[in-house]
Amino acid sequence: MNTPMSDNRTRQIMRQIAALFVTLLLSLTNAYAGDDFGMWGTVNAEKELNSRWSLGAEVEYRSRDNLKSADRWSFGVESSYQIARWLKATVGYSLLDDHHHNEYTSGTKYTDYWGIRHRLNVSFTGSVSWGKFSFSLRERWQYTYRPAKTVQLHETGTDADAGEKVYDGKGKNVWRNRLQVKLKLSNMFRPYVNAESWVAKELEKMRYNVGTELNLDQHHSFDIKYIYQHICGEGDNEPDRHVIGIGYTYKF
């Protein structure tokens, strides 16, 4: 049973964590003034069918351009199977609705539209524990398909129509590798750090996370993290990005 003292202590700890994330974000943003900043929010639902099988669903929203623009809405489902105590397999599908803004012909024309993508992934996650620490390596194959789409071109500065732009249907395979270390600080707090790479024909992207899980009870938990995403490949016109991520999970 929670007491007023324990509730106050929990709120104090959560304020300290929030202040730490804000301080870290401001310091890194000042160090990389040309980078972008966004927020990612997720709501998850998970159901354990038995000791090995589980199902999950997730809705996510992402912003960019220093919080001024929507970047993505997505909905995903997945199924996981615990092959062994140290090895888990996951299969998932996501429907992505991305906001695109692209400039052409020296900035005199642009497109601004939303586009659907379909994404499949298969993952294997191996993990080991050492005291209060757990170490995991996730290997993921990811295939994304963008259907063909015709969009309107606009004249910069006038919003006048300037013809059409046709995007052909396109598929892409990516191999993702994530290494993570997590500390069971208490039943409530489980801070972690991880690094993940995106590899197609070359290394395209790196993503670094520092965060903590907040397990309130057996049904409700939060995931609060700072993300730094570094673009390595020349074919992606995204800037490097700082992100604050907040996720909520309901388990039933």
Short mmCIF file of C-alpha atoms in Angstrom, two decimals:
data_model
loop_
_atom_site.label_atom_id
_atom_site.label_comp_id
_atom_site.label_asym_id
_atom_site.label_seq_id
_atom_site.Cartn_x
_atom_site.Cartn_y
_atom_site.Cartn_z
CA MET A 1 0.00 0.00 0.00
CA ASN A 2 1.39 3.42 -0.95
CA THR A 3 1.79 6.03 1.76
CA PRO A 4 1.91 9.84 1.31
CA MET A 5 5.63 9.69 2.04
CA SER A 6 6.29 7.06 -0.65
CA ASP A 7 4.13 8.98 -3.16
CA ASN A 8 6.07 12.17 -2.49
CA ARG A 9 9.35 10.28 -2.87
CA THR A 10 8.21 8.85 -6.21
CA ARG A 11 7.20 12.29 -7.51
CA GLN A 12 10.53 13.74 -6.35
CA ILE A 13 12.48 11.04 -8.19
CA MET A 14 10.44 11.55 -11.37
CA ARG A 15 11.08 15.33 -11.25
CA GLN A 16 14.80 14.68 -10.85
CA ILE A 17 14.81 12.34 -13.85
CA ALA A 18 12.89 14.89 -15.96
CA ALA A 19 15.34 17.64 -14.98
CA LEU A 20 18.28 15.39 -15.90
CA PHE A 21 16.85 14.71 -19.35
CA VAL A 22 16.16 18.40 -20.00
CA THR A 23 19.69 19.36 -18.91
CA LEU A 24 21.22 16.67 -21.10
CA LEU A 25 19.09 17.70 -24.07
CA LEU A 26 19.94 21.40 -23.76
CA SER A 27 23.66 20.73 -23.46
CA LEU A 28 23.71 18.44 -26.50
CA THR A 29 21.51 20.78 -28.55
CA ASN A 30 23.90 23.66 -27.86
CA ALA A 31 26.82 21.46 -28.92
CA TYR A 32 25.12 20.54 -32.20
CA ALA A 33 23.19 23.69 -33.08
CA GLY A 34 22.53 22.59 -36.67
CA ASP A 35 20.70 19.41 -35.65
CA ASP A 36 16.95 18.94 -35.45
CA PHE A 37 14.85 18.28 -32.36
CA GLY A 38 11.66 16.22 -32.06
CA MET A 39 9.48 14.24 -29.69
CA TRP A 40 8.27 10.65 -30.11
CA GLY A 41 5.28 9.37 -28.17
CA THR A 42 4.06 5.75 -28.09
CA VAL A 43 1.17 3.85 -26.53
CA ASN A 44 1.57 0.06 -26.30
CA ALA A 45 -0.63 -2.85 -25.30
CA GLU A 46 0.85 -6.26 -24.48
CA LYS A 47 -0.76 -9.61 -23.74
CA GLU A 48 1.04 -12.75 -22.54
CA LEU A 49 -0.79 -15.75 -23.98
CA ASN A 50 1.33 -18.26 -22.04
CA SER A 51 4.90 -18.67 -20.78
CA ARG A 52 6.30 -18.50 -24.34
CA TRP A 53 3.89 -16.57 -26.59
CA SER A 54 2.95 -12.88 -26.36
CA LEU A 55 1.18 -10.35 -28.57
CA GLY A 56 1.62 -6.58 -28.79
CA ALA A 57 0.23 -3.50 -30.53
CA GLU A 58 1.63 0.03 -30.71
CA VAL A 59 0.56 3.49 -31.89
CA GLU A 60 3.31 6.11 -32.35
CA TYR A 61 3.51 9.81 -33.19
CA ARG A 62 6.72 11.63 -34.16
CA SER A 63 7.45 15.33 -34.61
CA ARG A 64 10.41 17.13 -36.23
CA ASP A 65 11.62 20.62 -37.28
CA ASN A 66 12.09 21.59 -33.62
CA LEU A 67 8.55 20.39 -32.79
CA LYS A 68 6.98 22.55 -35.55
CA SER A 69 6.03 19.72 -37.93
CA ALA A 70 4.47 16.28 -37.71
CA ASP A 71 6.85 13.61 -38.98
CA ARG A 72 4.99 10.29 -38.71
CA TRP A 73 1.99 8.39 -37.46
CA SER A 74 2.32 4.62 -37.26
CA PHE A 75 0.47 1.54 -36.07
CA GLY A 76 2.21 -1.77 -35.48
CA VAL A 77 1.47 -5.30 -34.29
CA GLU A 78 3.90 -8.06 -33.31
CA SER A 79 4.09 -11.56 -31.91
CA SER A 80 6.97 -12.88 -29.78
CA TYR A 81 8.04 -16.41 -28.92
CA GLN A 82 10.49 -17.27 -26.11
CA ILE A 83 12.64 -19.95 -27.74
CA ALA A 84 14.83 -20.33 -24.66
CA ARG A 85 15.40 -18.40 -21.48
CA TRP A 86 18.09 -16.37 -23.21
CA LEU A 87 16.62 -16.15 -26.74
CA LYS A 88 13.41 -14.55 -28.08
CA ALA A 89 12.06 -14.36 -31.64
CA THR A 90 9.69 -11.59 -32.81
CA VAL A 91 7.72 -11.01 -36.02
CA GLY A 92 6.03 -7.65 -36.64
CA TYR A 93 4.19 -5.46 -39.14
CA SER A 94 3.87 -1.66 -39.13
CA LEU A 95 1.77 0.73 -41.20
CA LEU A 96 3.64 4.05 -41.50
CA ASP A 97 2.11 7.36 -42.59
CA ASP A 98 5.02 9.78 -43.19
CA HIS A 99 4.96 13.53 -43.76
CA HIS A 100 7.28 14.55 -46.62
CA HIS A 101 8.53 17.99 -47.60
CA ASN A 102 11.02 17.94 -50.49
CA GLU A 103 12.48 20.79 -52.55
CA TYR A 104 13.45 20.52 -56.23
CA THR A 105 15.23 22.53 -58.99
CA SER A 106 17.31 24.76 -56.73
CA GLY A 107 14.47 25.39 -54.31
CA THR A 108 11.95 26.87 -56.79
CA LYS A 109 9.55 23.91 -56.49
CA TYR A 110 8.53 21.66 -53.61
CA THR A 111 6.22 18.85 -52.56
CA ASP A 112 4.39 18.58 -49.24
CA TYR A 113 2.38 15.38 -48.73
CA TRP A 114 1.68 12.32 -46.58
CA GLY A 115 2.70 8.89 -47.85
CA ILE A 116 2.01 5.33 -46.70
CA ARG A 117 4.69 2.67 -46.20
CA HIS A 118 4.38 -0.98 -45.16
CA ARG A 119 7.08 -2.51 -42.95
CA LEU A 120 7.82 -6.11 -41.97
CA ASN A 121 10.49 -7.22 -39.50
CA VAL A 122 11.88 -10.41 -37.99
CA SER A 123 14.06 -10.18 -34.88
CA PHE A 124 16.11 -12.45 -32.64
CA THR A 125 17.13 -11.11 -29.23
CA GLY A 126 19.70 -12.84 -27.05
CA SER A 127 20.18 -11.73 -23.43
CA VAL A 128 22.27 -12.65 -20.39
CA SER A 129 22.25 -11.37 -16.80
CA TRP A 130 25.09 -10.55 -14.45
CA GLY A 131 23.99 -9.44 -11.01
CA LYS A 132 21.63 -6.49 -11.42
CA PHE A 133 22.81 -5.93 -15.01
CA SER A 134 21.34 -7.47 -18.14
CA PHE A 135 23.01 -7.44 -21.57
CA SER A 136 21.13 -8.01 -24.81
CA LEU A 137 21.84 -8.10 -28.53
CA ARG A 138 18.98 -7.77 -31.01
CA GLU A 139 19.45 -8.67 -34.68
CA ARG A 140 16.60 -7.49 -36.92
CA TRP A 141 15.83 -7.85 -40.62
CA GLN A 142 13.51 -5.08 -41.80
CA TYR A 143 11.75 -4.73 -45.16
CA THR A 144 9.88 -1.53 -46.04
CA TYR A 145 7.72 -1.05 -49.14
CA ARG A 146 6.59 2.36 -50.41
CA PRO A 147 3.68 2.11 -52.91
CA ALA A 148 3.76 4.24 -56.06
CA LYS A 149 2.35 7.73 -55.55
CA THR A 150 1.73 10.85 -57.66
CA VAL A 151 1.97 14.16 -55.78
CA GLN A 152 1.46 17.81 -56.67
CA LEU A 153 4.41 20.16 -57.16
CA HIS A 154 4.11 23.76 -55.92
CA GLU A 155 5.96 26.97 -56.77
CA THR A 156 8.00 28.24 -53.82
CA GLY A 157 6.63 31.46 -52.38
CA THR A 158 3.30 31.33 -54.26
CA ASP A 159 1.82 27.90 -53.49
CA ALA A 160 0.81 27.74 -57.16
CA ASP A 161 0.56 24.36 -58.86
CA ALA A 162 3.67 23.46 -60.86
CA GLY A 163 2.95 20.04 -62.30
CA GLU A 164 3.23 16.61 -60.75
CA LYS A 165 5.92 14.39 -59.33
CA VAL A 166 5.67 10.60 -59.67
CA TYR A 167 7.30 8.35 -57.09
CA ASP A 168 7.62 4.73 -58.22
CA GLY A 169 6.92 1.87 -55.84
CA LYS A 170 10.09 0.92 -53.98
CA GLY A 171 11.18 -1.73 -51.48
CA LYS A 172 14.18 -1.63 -49.16
CA ASN A 173 15.94 -4.19 -46.95
CA VAL A 174 17.78 -3.05 -43.84
CA TRP A 175 19.70 -5.00 -41.19
CA ARG A 176 19.49 -3.48 -37.72
CA ASN A 177 21.82 -4.36 -34.81
CA ARG A 178 21.12 -3.16 -31.25
CA LEU A 179 23.36 -3.70 -28.21
CA GLN A 180 21.84 -2.79 -24.82
CA VAL A 181 22.83 -2.71 -21.16
CA LYS A 182 20.12 -2.40 -18.49
CA LEU A 183 20.41 -2.01 -14.70
CA LYS A 184 17.69 -3.24 -12.31
CA LEU A 185 18.07 -0.32 -9.91
CA SER A 186 14.81 -1.22 -8.14
CA ASN A 187 11.48 -2.81 -8.96
CA MET A 188 10.37 0.55 -10.36
CA PHE A 189 13.47 2.00 -12.02
CA ARG A 190 15.46 0.19 -14.71
CA PRO A 191 17.83 2.61 -16.49
CA TYR A 192 19.45 1.51 -19.75
CA VAL A 193 21.73 2.57 -22.58
CA ASN A 194 21.84 1.15 -26.08
CA ALA A 195 23.27 1.74 -29.55
CA GLU A 196 21.67 0.60 -32.81
CA SER A 197 22.91 0.57 -36.41
CA TRP A 198 21.03 0.53 -39.75
CA VAL A 199 22.92 -1.24 -42.53
CA ALA A 200 21.78 -1.64 -46.17
CA LYS A 201 24.54 -1.48 -48.76
CA GLU A 202 26.49 0.59 -46.24
CA LEU A 203 26.10 1.95 -42.72
CA GLU A 204 23.20 4.41 -43.04
CA LYS A 205 22.23 5.42 -39.53
CA MET A 206 23.20 5.17 -35.87
CA ARG A 207 20.82 5.70 -32.97
CA TYR A 208 21.88 6.07 -29.32
CA ASN A 209 19.42 5.85 -26.39
CA VAL A 210 19.74 6.73 -22.71
CA GLY A 211 16.62 6.15 -20.66
CA THR A 212 14.81 4.39 -17.89
CA GLU A 213 11.81 2.13 -17.53
CA LEU A 214 9.31 3.13 -14.82
CA ASN A 215 7.31 0.07 -13.76
CA LEU A 216 4.42 1.39 -11.68
CA ASP A 217 2.74 -2.00 -11.18
CA GLN A 218 2.10 -5.25 -13.07
CA HIS A 219 -0.15 -3.49 -15.60
CA HIS A 220 1.25 0.04 -16.11
CA SER A 221 4.76 1.17 -17.09
CA PHE A 222 6.50 4.09 -18.78
CA ASP A 223 9.66 4.40 -20.84
CA ILE A 224 11.38 7.82 -20.82
CA LYS A 225 14.49 8.32 -22.93
CA TYR A 226 16.79 10.67 -24.77
CA ILE A 227 17.71 9.66 -28.33
CA TYR A 228 20.48 10.92 -30.57
CA GLN A 229 20.18 9.84 -34.20
CA HIS A 230 23.16 10.28 -36.49
CA ILE A 231 22.75 9.94 -40.28
CA CYS A 232 25.75 8.26 -41.90
CA GLY A 233 24.64 7.55 -45.49
CA GLU A 234 24.58 10.18 -48.22
CA GLY A 235 21.29 8.99 -49.69
CA ASP A 236 19.15 10.08 -46.71
CA ASN A 237 18.32 13.79 -46.52
CA GLU A 238 17.40 13.67 -42.81
CA PRO A 239 19.46 15.82 -40.44
CA ASP A 240 21.00 14.46 -37.27
CA ARG A 241 18.32 14.60 -34.61
CA HIS A 242 17.85 14.91 -30.85
CA VAL A 243 14.66 13.31 -29.54
CA ILE A 244 12.82 13.01 -26.26
CA GLY A 245 10.81 9.78 -26.26
CA ILE A 246 7.93 8.97 -23.90
CA GLY A 247 6.17 5.61 -24.04
CA TYR A 248 3.34 4.07 -22.08
CA THR A 249 2.63 0.33 -21.92
CA TYR A 250 -0.42 -1.46 -20.58
CA LYS A 251 -0.02 -5.20 -19.90
CA PHE A 252 -3.06 -7.41 -19.48
#
